[in-house]
Short mmCIF file of C-alpha atoms in Angstrom, two decimals:
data_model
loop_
_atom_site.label_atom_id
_atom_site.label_comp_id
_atom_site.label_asym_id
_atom_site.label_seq_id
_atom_site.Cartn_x
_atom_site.Cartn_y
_atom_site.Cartn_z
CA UNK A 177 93.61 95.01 76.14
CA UNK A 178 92.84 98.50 75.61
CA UNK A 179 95.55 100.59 74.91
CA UNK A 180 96.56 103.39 77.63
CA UNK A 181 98.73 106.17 77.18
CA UNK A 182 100.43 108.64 80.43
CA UNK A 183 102.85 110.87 80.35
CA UNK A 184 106.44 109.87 80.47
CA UNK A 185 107.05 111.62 84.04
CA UNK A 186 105.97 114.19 86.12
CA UNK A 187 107.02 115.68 89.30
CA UNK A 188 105.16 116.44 92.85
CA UNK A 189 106.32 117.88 95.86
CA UNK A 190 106.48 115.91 99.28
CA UNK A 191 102.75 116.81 100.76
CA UNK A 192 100.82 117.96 98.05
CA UNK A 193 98.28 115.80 95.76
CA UNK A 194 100.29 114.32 92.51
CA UNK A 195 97.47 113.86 90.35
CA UNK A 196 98.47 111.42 87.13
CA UNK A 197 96.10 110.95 84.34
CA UNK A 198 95.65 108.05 81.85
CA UNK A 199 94.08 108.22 78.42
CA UNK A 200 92.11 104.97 77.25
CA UNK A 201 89.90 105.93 75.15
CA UNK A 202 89.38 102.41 73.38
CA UNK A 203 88.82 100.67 76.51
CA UNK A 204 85.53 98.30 76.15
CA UNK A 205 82.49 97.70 78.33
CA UNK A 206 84.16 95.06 80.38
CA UNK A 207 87.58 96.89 80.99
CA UNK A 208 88.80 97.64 84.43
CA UNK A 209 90.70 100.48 84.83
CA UNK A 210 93.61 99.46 87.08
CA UNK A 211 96.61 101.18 88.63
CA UNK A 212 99.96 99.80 89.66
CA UNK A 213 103.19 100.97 90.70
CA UNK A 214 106.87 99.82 90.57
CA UNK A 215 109.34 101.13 93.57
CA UNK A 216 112.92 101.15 92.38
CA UNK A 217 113.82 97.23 92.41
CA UNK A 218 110.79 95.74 93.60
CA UNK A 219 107.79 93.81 91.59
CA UNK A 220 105.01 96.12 91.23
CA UNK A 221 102.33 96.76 93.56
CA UNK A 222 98.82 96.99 93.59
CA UNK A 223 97.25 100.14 94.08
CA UNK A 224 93.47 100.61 93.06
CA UNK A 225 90.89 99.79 90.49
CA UNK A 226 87.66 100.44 88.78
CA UNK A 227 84.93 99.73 86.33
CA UNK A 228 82.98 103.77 86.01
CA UNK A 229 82.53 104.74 89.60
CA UNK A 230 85.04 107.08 91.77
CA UNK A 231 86.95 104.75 93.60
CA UNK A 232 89.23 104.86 96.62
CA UNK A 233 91.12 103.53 99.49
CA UNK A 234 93.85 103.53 101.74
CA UNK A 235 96.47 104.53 99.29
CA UNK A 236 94.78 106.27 96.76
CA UNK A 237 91.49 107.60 94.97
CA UNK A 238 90.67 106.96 91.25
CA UNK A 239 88.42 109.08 88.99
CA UNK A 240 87.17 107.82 86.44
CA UNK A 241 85.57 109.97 83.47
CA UNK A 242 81.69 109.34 82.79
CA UNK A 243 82.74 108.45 79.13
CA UNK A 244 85.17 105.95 80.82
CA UNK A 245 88.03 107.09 77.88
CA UNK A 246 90.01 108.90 80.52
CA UNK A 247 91.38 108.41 84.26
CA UNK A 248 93.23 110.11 87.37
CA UNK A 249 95.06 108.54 89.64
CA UNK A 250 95.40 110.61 93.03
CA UNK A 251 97.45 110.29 95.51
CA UNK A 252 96.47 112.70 98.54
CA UNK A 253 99.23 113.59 100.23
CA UNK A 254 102.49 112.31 98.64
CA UNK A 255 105.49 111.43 99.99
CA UNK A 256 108.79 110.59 99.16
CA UNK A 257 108.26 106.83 99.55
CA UNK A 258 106.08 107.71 96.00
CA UNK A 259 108.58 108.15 93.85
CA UNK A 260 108.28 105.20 91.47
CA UNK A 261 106.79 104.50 87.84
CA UNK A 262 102.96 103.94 88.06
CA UNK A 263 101.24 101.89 85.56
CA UNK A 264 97.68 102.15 84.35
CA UNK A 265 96.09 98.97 82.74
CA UNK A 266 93.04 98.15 80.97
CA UNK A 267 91.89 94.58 82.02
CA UNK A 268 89.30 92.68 80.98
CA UNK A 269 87.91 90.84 84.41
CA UNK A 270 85.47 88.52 83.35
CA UNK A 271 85.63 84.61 82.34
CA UNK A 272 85.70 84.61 78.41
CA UNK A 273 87.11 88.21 77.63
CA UNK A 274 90.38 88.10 75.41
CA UNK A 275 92.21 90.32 78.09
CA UNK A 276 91.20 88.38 81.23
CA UNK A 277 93.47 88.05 84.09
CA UNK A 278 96.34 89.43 81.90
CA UNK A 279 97.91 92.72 82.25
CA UNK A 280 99.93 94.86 79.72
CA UNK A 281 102.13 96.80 80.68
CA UNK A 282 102.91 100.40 79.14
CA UNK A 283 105.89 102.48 79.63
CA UNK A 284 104.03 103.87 82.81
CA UNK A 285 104.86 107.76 84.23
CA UNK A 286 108.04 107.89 86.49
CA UNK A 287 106.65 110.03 89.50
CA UNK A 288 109.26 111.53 91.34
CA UNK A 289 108.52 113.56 94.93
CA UNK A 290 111.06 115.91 95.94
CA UNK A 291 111.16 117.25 99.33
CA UNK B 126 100.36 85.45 104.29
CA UNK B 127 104.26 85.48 103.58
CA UNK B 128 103.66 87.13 99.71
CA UNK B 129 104.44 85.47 96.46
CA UNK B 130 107.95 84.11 96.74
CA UNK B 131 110.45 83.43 94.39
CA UNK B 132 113.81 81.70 94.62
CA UNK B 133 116.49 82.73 93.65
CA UNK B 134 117.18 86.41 94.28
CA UNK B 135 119.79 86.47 92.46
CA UNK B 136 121.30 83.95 89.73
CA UNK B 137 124.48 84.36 87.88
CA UNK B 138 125.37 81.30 84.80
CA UNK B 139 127.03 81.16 82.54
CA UNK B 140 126.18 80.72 78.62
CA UNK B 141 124.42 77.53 77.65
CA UNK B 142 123.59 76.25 81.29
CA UNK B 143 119.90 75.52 82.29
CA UNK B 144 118.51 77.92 84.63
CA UNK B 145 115.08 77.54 87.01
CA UNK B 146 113.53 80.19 88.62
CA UNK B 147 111.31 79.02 91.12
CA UNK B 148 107.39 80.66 92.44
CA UNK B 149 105.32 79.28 95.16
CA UNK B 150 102.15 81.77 94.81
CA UNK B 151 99.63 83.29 97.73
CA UNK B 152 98.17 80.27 99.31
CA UNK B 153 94.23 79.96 97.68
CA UNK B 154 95.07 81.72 94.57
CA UNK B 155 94.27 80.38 91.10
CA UNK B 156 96.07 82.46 88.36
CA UNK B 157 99.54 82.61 88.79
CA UNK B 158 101.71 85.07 86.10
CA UNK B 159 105.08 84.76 85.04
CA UNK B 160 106.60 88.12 83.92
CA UNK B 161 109.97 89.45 82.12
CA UNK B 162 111.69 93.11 82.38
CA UNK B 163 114.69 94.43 80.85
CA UNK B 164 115.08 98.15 80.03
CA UNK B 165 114.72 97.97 76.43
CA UNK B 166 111.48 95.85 76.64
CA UNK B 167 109.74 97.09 79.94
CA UNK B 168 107.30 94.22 81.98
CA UNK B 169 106.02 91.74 79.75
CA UNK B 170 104.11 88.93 80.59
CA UNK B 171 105.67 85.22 78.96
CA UNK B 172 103.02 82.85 80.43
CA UNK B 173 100.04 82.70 83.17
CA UNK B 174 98.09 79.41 84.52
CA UNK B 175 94.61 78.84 85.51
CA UNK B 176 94.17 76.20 88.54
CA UNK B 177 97.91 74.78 87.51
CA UNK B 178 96.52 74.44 83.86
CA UNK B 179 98.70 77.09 81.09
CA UNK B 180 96.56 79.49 79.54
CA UNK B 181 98.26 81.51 77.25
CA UNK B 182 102.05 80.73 76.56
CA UNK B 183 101.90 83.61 73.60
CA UNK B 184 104.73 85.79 75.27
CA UNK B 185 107.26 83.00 75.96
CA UNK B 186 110.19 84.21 73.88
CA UNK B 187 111.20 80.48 72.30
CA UNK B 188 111.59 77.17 72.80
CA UNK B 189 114.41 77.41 75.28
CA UNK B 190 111.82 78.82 77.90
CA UNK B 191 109.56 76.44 79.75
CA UNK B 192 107.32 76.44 82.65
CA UNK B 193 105.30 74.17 84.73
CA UNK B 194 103.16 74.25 87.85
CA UNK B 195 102.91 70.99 89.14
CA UNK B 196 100.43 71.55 91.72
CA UNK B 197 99.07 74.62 93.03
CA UNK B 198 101.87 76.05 95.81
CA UNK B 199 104.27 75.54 93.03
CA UNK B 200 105.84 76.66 89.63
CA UNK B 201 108.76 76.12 87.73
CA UNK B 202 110.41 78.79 85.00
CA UNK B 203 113.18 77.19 83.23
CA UNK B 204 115.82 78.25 80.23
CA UNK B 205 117.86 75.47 78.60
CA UNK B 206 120.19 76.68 77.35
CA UNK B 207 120.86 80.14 78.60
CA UNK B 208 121.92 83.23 76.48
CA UNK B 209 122.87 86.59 77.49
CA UNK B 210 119.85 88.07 76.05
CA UNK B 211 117.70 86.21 78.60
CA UNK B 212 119.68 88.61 81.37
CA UNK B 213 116.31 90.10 83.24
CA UNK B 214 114.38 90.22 86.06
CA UNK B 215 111.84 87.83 86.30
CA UNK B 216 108.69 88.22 88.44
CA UNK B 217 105.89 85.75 89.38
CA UNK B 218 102.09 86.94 90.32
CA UNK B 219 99.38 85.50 91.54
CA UNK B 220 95.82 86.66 91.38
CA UNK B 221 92.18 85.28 92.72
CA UNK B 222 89.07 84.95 91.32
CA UNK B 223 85.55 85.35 92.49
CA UNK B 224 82.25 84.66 90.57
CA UNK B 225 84.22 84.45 87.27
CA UNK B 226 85.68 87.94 88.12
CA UNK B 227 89.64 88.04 88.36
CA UNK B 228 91.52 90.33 91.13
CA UNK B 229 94.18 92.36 91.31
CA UNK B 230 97.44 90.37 90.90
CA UNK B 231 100.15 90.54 93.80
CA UNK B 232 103.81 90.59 92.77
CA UNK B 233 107.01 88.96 94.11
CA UNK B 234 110.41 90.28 94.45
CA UNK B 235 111.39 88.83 91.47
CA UNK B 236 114.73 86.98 90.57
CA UNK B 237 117.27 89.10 88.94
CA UNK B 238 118.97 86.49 86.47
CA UNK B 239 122.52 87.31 84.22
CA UNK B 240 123.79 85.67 81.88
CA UNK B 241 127.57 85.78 81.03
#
């Protein structure tokens, strides 16, 4: 897997955009970019994902840079339910790729959302 | 669909007893993950299947860990004997594929397991 790096935490307040970025700039051709997140003591969720397009859905929106070595996770209006660690994870998605299926986990950014 | 479960939620032992954590994945899906986190070493993943098959047992600490999926609604996680280093949570995910493409993998609650 291609190695991602975020920032240890950052800070957002309740209703504004938190906007967290993720560095990959070894990721390969068939590399998803995908996002997680961990709530205090709960298995982490899914939240979005993408190959090079702009992505986005009901919880979030992804950007993805045109030289694929960089990412943003948004999330539009946050609220306090956000506060948690969020992951981003280079995984390979096709049959026969080293990284298939599995997912490596960094050290993710805490995101915290005070009122 | 009910979610990935796991049982137990909880599991207390003592040293040198055999432990088994128990997964029954999202009905239809055909990677199922078995994952580790403490503090010092974050998530880690010890072992995933393919249709009930192990793929990659790389991350499986020693021989005192074992797992099986005996059929497809079912897998098994099991430490014999048990050591306070194996204290943890341990989650289970399952994932689907389509047209050789994998999907995002859904978590369970995970079973928080100490060892004294």
């Amino acid at each position: 897997d291609a190695k991602t790096t975020q920032p240890t935490s950052m800070d957002c307040a309740e209703g504004r955009a938190a906007n967290l970025p993720c560095n990959h700039s070894t990721i390969s051709g068939n590399e998803y970019v995908y996002w997680y997140r961990q709530i205090h003591s709960q298995g982490p969720q899914y939240i979005i994902h993408g190959l090079k397009n702009n992505e986005t859905n009901e919880m979030a929106s992804l950007i993805i840079t045109e030289d694929r070595k960089s990412s943003t996770l948004i999330l539009p209006h946050a609220t306090l339910r956000d506060t948690a660690v969020y992951y981003c994870i280079a995984q390979g998605a096709y049959a026969g790729g080293t990284s298939y299926g599995k997912l490596t986990f960094g050290q993710g950014t805490i995101l915290t959302v005070h009122p | 669909d009910a979610g990935v479960i796991q049982s137990p939620r909880h599991e207390v032992t003592e040293m040198g007893q055999e432990v088994t954590l128990r997964c029954k994945p999202i009905s239809g899906h055909d990677y199922l993950f078995w994952y580790r986190q403490t503090m010092m070493r974050g998530l880690e993943l010890l072992i995933y299947f393919n249709n009930n098959v192990p793929i990659d047992d790389s991350g499986m600490p020693e021989d005192r860990f074992s797992a099986k999926m005996p059929n497809a609604s079912f897998s098994t996680l099991k430490i014999q004997p048990s050591e306070p280093r194996d204290s943890a949570v341990y989650f289970c995910a399952s994932s689907g594929t389509s047209g050789g493409r994998s999907y995002e993998q859904y978590f369970g609650p995970g079973t928080r397991l100490t060892v004294t």
